[in-house]
CSV table of C-alpha atoms in Angstrom, one decimal:
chain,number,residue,atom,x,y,z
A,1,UNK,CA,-39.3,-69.0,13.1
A,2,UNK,CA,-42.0,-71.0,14.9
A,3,UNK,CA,-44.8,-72.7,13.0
A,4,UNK,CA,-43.2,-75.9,12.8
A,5,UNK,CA,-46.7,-77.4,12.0
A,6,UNK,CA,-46.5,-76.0,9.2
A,7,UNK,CA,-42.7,-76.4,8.4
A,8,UNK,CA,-42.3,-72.8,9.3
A,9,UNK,CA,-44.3,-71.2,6.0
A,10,UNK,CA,-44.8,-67.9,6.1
A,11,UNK,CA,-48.1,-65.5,6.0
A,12,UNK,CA,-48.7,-62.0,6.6
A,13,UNK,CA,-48.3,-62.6,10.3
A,14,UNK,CA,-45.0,-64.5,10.1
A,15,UNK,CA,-43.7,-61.8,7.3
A,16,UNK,CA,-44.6,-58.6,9.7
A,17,UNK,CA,-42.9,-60.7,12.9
A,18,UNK,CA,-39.6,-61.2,10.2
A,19,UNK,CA,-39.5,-57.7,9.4
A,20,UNK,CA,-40.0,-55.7,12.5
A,21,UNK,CA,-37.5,-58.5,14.5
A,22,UNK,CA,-34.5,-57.7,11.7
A,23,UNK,CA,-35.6,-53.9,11.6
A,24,UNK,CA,-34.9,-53.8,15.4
A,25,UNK,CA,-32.2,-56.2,15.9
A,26,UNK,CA,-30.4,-54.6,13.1
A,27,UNK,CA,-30.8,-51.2,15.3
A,28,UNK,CA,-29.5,-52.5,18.6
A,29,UNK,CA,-26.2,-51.4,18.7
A,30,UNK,CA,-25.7,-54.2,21.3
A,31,UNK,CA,-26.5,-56.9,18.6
A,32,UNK,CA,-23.5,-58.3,17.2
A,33,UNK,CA,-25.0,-61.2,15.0
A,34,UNK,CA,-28.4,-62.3,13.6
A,35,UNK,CA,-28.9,-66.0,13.6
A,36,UNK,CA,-32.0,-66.9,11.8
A,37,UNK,CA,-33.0,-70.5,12.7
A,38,UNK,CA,-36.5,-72.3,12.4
A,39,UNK,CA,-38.2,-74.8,15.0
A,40,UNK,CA,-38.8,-78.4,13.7
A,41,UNK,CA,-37.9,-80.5,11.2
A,42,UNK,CA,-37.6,-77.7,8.4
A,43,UNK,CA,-35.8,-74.7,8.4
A,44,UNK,CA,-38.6,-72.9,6.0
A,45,UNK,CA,-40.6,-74.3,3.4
A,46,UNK,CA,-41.2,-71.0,1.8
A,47,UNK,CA,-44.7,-69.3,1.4
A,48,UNK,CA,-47.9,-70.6,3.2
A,49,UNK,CA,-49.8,-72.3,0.1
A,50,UNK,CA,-53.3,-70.9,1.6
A,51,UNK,CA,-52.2,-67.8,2.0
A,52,UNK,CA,-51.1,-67.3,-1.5
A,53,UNK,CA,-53.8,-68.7,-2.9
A,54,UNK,CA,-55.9,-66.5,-0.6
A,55,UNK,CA,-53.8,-63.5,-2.0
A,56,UNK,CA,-54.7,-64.8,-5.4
A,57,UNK,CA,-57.9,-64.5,-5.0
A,58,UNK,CA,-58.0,-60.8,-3.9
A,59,UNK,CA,-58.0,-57.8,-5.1
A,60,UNK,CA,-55.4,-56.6,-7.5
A,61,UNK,CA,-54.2,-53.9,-5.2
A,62,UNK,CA,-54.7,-56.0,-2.1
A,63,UNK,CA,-52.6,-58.5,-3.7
A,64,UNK,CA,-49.9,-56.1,-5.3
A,65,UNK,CA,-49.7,-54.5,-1.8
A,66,UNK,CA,-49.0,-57.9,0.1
A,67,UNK,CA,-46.6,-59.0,-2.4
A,68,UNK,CA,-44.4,-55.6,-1.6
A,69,UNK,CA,-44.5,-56.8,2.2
A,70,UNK,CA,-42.6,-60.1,1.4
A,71,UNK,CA,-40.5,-58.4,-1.1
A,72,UNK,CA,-39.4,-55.9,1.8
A,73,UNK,CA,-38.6,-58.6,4.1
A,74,UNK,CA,-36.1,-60.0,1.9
A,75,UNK,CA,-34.6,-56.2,1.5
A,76,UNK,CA,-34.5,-56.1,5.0
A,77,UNK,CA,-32.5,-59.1,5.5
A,78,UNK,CA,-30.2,-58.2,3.3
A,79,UNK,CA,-29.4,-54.6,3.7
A,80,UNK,CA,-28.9,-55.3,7.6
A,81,UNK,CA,-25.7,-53.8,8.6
A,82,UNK,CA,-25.5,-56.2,11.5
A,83,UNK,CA,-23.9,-59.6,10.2
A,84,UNK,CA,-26.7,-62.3,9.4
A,85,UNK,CA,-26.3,-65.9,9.6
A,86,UNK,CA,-29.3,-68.5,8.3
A,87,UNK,CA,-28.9,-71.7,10.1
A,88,UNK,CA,-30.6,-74.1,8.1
A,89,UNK,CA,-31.3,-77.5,9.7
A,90,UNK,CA,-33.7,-79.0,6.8
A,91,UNK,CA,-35.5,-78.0,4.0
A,92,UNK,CA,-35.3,-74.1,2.9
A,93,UNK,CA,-37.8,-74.5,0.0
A,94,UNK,CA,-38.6,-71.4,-2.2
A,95,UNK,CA,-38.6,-68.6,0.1
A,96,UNK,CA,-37.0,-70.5,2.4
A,97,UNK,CA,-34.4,-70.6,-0.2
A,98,UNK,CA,-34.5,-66.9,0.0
A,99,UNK,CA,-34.5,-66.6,4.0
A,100,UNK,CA,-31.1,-68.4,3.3
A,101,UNK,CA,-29.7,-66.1,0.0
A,102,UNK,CA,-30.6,-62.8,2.2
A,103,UNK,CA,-28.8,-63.6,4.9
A,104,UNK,CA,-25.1,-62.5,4.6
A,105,UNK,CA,-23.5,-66.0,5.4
A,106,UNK,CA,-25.3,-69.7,4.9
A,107,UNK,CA,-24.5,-72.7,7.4
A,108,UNK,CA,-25.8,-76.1,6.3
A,109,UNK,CA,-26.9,-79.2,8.1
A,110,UNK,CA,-25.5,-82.0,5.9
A,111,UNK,CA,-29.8,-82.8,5.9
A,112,UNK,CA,-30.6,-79.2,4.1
A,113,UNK,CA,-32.2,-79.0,1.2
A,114,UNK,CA,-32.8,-76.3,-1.3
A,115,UNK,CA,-35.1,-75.3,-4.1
A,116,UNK,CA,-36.5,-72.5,-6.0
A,117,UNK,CA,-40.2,-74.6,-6.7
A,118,UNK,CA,-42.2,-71.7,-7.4
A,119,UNK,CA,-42.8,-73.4,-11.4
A,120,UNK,CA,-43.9,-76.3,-10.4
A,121,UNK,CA,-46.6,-74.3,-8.7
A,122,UNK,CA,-47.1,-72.1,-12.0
A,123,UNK,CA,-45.4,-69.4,-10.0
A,124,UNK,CA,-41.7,-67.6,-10.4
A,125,UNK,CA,-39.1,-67.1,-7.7
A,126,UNK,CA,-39.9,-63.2,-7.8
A,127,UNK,CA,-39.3,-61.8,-4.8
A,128,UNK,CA,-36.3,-63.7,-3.5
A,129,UNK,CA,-35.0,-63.8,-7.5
A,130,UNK,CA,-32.2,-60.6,-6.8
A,131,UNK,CA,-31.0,-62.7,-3.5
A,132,UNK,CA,-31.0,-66.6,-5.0
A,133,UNK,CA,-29.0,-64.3,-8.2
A,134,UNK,CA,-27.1,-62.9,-5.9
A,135,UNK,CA,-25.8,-65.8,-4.0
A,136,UNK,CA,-25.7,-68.8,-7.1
A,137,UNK,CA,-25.6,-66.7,-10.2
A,138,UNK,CA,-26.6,-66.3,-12.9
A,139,UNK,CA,-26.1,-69.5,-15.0
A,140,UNK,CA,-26.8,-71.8,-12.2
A,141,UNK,CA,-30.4,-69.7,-11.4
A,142,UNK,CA,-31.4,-70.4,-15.0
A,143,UNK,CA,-31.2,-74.0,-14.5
A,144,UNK,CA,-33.0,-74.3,-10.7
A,145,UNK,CA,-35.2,-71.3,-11.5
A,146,UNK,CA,-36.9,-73.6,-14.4
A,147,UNK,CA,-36.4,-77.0,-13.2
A,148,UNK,CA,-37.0,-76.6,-9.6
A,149,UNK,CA,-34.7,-79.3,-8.7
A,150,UNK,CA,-34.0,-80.1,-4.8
A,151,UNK,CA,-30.3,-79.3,-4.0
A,152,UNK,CA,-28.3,-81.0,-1.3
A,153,UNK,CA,-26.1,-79.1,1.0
A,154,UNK,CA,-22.7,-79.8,-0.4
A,155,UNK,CA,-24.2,-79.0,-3.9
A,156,UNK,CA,-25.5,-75.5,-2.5
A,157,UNK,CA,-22.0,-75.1,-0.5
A,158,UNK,CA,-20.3,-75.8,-4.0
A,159,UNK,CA,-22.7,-73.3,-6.1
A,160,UNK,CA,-22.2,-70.7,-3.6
A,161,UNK,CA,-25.3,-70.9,-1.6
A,162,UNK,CA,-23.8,-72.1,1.4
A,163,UNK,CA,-21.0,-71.0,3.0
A,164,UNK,CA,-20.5,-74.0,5.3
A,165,UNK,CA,-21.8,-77.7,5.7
A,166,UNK,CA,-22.1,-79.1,9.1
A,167,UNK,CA,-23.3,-82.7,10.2
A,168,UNK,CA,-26.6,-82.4,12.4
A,169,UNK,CA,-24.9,-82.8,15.6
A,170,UNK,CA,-21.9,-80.2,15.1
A,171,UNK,CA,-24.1,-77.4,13.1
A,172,UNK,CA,-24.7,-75.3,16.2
A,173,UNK,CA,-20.9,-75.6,16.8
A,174,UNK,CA,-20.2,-74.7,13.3
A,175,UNK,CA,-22.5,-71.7,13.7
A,176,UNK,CA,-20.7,-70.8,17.2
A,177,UNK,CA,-17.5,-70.8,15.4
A,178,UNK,CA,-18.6,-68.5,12.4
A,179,UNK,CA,-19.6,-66.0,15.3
A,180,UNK,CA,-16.5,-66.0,17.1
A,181,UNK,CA,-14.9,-65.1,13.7
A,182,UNK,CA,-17.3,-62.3,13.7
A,183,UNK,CA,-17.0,-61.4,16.8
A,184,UNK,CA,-13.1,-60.3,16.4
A,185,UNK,CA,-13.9,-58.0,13.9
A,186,UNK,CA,-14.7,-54.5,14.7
A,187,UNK,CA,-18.5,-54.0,14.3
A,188,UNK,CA,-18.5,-50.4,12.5
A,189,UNK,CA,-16.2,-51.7,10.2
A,190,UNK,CA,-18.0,-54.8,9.4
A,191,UNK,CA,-21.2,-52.5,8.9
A,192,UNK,CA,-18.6,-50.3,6.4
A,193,UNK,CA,-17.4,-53.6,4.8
A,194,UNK,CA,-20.8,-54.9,3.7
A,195,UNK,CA,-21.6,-51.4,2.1
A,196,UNK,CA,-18.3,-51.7,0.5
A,197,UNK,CA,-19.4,-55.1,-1.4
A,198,UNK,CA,-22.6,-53.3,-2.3
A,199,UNK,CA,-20.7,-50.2,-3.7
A,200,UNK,CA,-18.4,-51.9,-5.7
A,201,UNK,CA,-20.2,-55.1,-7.0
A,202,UNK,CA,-20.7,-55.8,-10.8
A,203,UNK,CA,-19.1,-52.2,-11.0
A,204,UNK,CA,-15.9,-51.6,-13.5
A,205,UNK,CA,-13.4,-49.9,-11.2
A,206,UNK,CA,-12.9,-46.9,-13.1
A,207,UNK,CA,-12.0,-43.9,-11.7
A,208,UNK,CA,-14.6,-42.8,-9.7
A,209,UNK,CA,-14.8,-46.5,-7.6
A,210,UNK,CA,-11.0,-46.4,-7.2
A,211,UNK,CA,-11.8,-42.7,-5.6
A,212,UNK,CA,-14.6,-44.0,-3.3
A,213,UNK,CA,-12.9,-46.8,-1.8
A,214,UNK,CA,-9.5,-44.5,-1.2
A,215,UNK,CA,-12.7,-42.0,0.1
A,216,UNK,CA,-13.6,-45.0,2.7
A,217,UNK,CA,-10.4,-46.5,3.8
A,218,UNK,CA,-9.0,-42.8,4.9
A,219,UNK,CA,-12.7,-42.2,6.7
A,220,UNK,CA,-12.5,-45.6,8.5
A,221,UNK,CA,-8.9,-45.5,9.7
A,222,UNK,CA,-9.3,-42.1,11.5
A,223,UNK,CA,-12.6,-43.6,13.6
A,224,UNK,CA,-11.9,-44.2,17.3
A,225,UNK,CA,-12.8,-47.9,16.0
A,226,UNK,CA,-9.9,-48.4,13.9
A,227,UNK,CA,-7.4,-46.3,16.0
A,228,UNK,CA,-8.3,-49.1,19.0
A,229,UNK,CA,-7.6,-51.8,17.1
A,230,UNK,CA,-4.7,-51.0,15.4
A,231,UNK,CA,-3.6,-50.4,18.4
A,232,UNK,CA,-4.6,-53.4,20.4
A,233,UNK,CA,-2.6,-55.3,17.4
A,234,UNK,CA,0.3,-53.6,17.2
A,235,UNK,CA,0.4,-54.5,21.6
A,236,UNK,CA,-0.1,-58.2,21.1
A,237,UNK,CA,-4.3,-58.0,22.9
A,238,UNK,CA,-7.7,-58.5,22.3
A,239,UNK,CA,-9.6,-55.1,20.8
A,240,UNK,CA,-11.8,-53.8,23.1
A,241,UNK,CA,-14.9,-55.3,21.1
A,242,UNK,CA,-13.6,-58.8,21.2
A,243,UNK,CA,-15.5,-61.0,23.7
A,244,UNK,CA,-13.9,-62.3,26.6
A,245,UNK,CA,-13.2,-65.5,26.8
A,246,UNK,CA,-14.7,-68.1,30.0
């Protein structure tokens, strides 16, 4: 993100430049990773005040139909089967906060902060509300939904927003070393593991989810993919996806 004038808030420009990058990252089979990162001081500090109160003055269908815009961006994000990393440097205030919940993994700078402010604008944290759930809960989103507190990056990394807290200097090292880990993983099967959290989250594992993941594990393990790198494991070398090294 660029607008660092404006702490990188988001309009309907900034929204259609999100969706259609992800969209075609996400298609680019040479694409490994998705870093989001924002320029200056703040990582995002959520929607463009003018613009929503632009919004709120128009139209009701004019309104309704921007709203879906920003709701699909976050759907985007998060139903990328390319990994996605948010790098957040400073604040990630409301959808900012939701930039960083859509994204598959969260790295910190010790300096982030996080909230869900919409209430203290007489607004709710709608469309980002099934990412911020996702990623804190349920318990802990009733509390920061309503109070709108800031929260530090070890307090996000400890409620399950962050994955990782990095002091300023080492966070693009920390991010480097996420995406080597990513990198030595096979990139079909890290597409097939995401839609195996989505398959089987919040579901009882009856009979038919203990059918559908035998159903994916025998699919997966007869793809060239896995053939290769079993086999590059079982002879002690690097699968053919991995990187090399210098």
């Amino acid at each position: 993100m660029n607008r660092p004038a404006l702490h990188n808030a988001f309009d309907e420009t900034l929204i259609a430049e999100l969706t259609t990058a992800f969209t075609e990252l996400d298609a680019d089979p040479a694409v490994r990773a998705i870093v989001l990162a924002g320029e200056g001081k703040s990582f995002s500090a959520g929607a463009d005040l003018n613009w929503m109160k632009r919004q709120g003055n128009a139209p009701l269908a004019v309104n309704l139909s921007d709203a879906r815009k920003l709701a699909t961006l976050f759907r985007t994000i998060s139903m990328c089967a390319t990994p996605t990393i948010a790098r957040v440097h400073g604040a990630a205030l409301g959808g900012g906060m939701g930039l960083a919940s859509a994204c598959d993994i969260c790295v910190a700078s010790t300096q982030a902060q996080f909230a869900t402010s919409e209430v203290r604008l007489g607004l709710i944290p709608a469309a980002i509300g099934p990412y911020v759930v996702r990623a804190i809960g349920e318990r802990q989103a009733y509390r920061y939904f309503q109070t709108a507190e800031r929260i530090g990056a070890q307090r996000a990394c400890e409620i399950g927003l962050a994955h990782e807290v990095a002091e300023p200097d080492a966070l693009d090292a920390k991010v480097q070393e996420v995406l080597g880990a990513l990198f030595a993983g096979g990139p079909l099967a890290q597409a097939a593991a995401t839609d195996l959290i989505r398959a089987v989250a919040h579901w009882p594992v009856d009979d038919a989810v203990v059918e559908d993941t035998a159903r994916r594990i025998a699919t997966l393990r007869a793809t060239p993919e896995a053939r290769a790198g079993l086999g590059a494991f079982l002879e002690k070398r690097p699968a053919e996806w991995v990187p090399a090294k210098g």
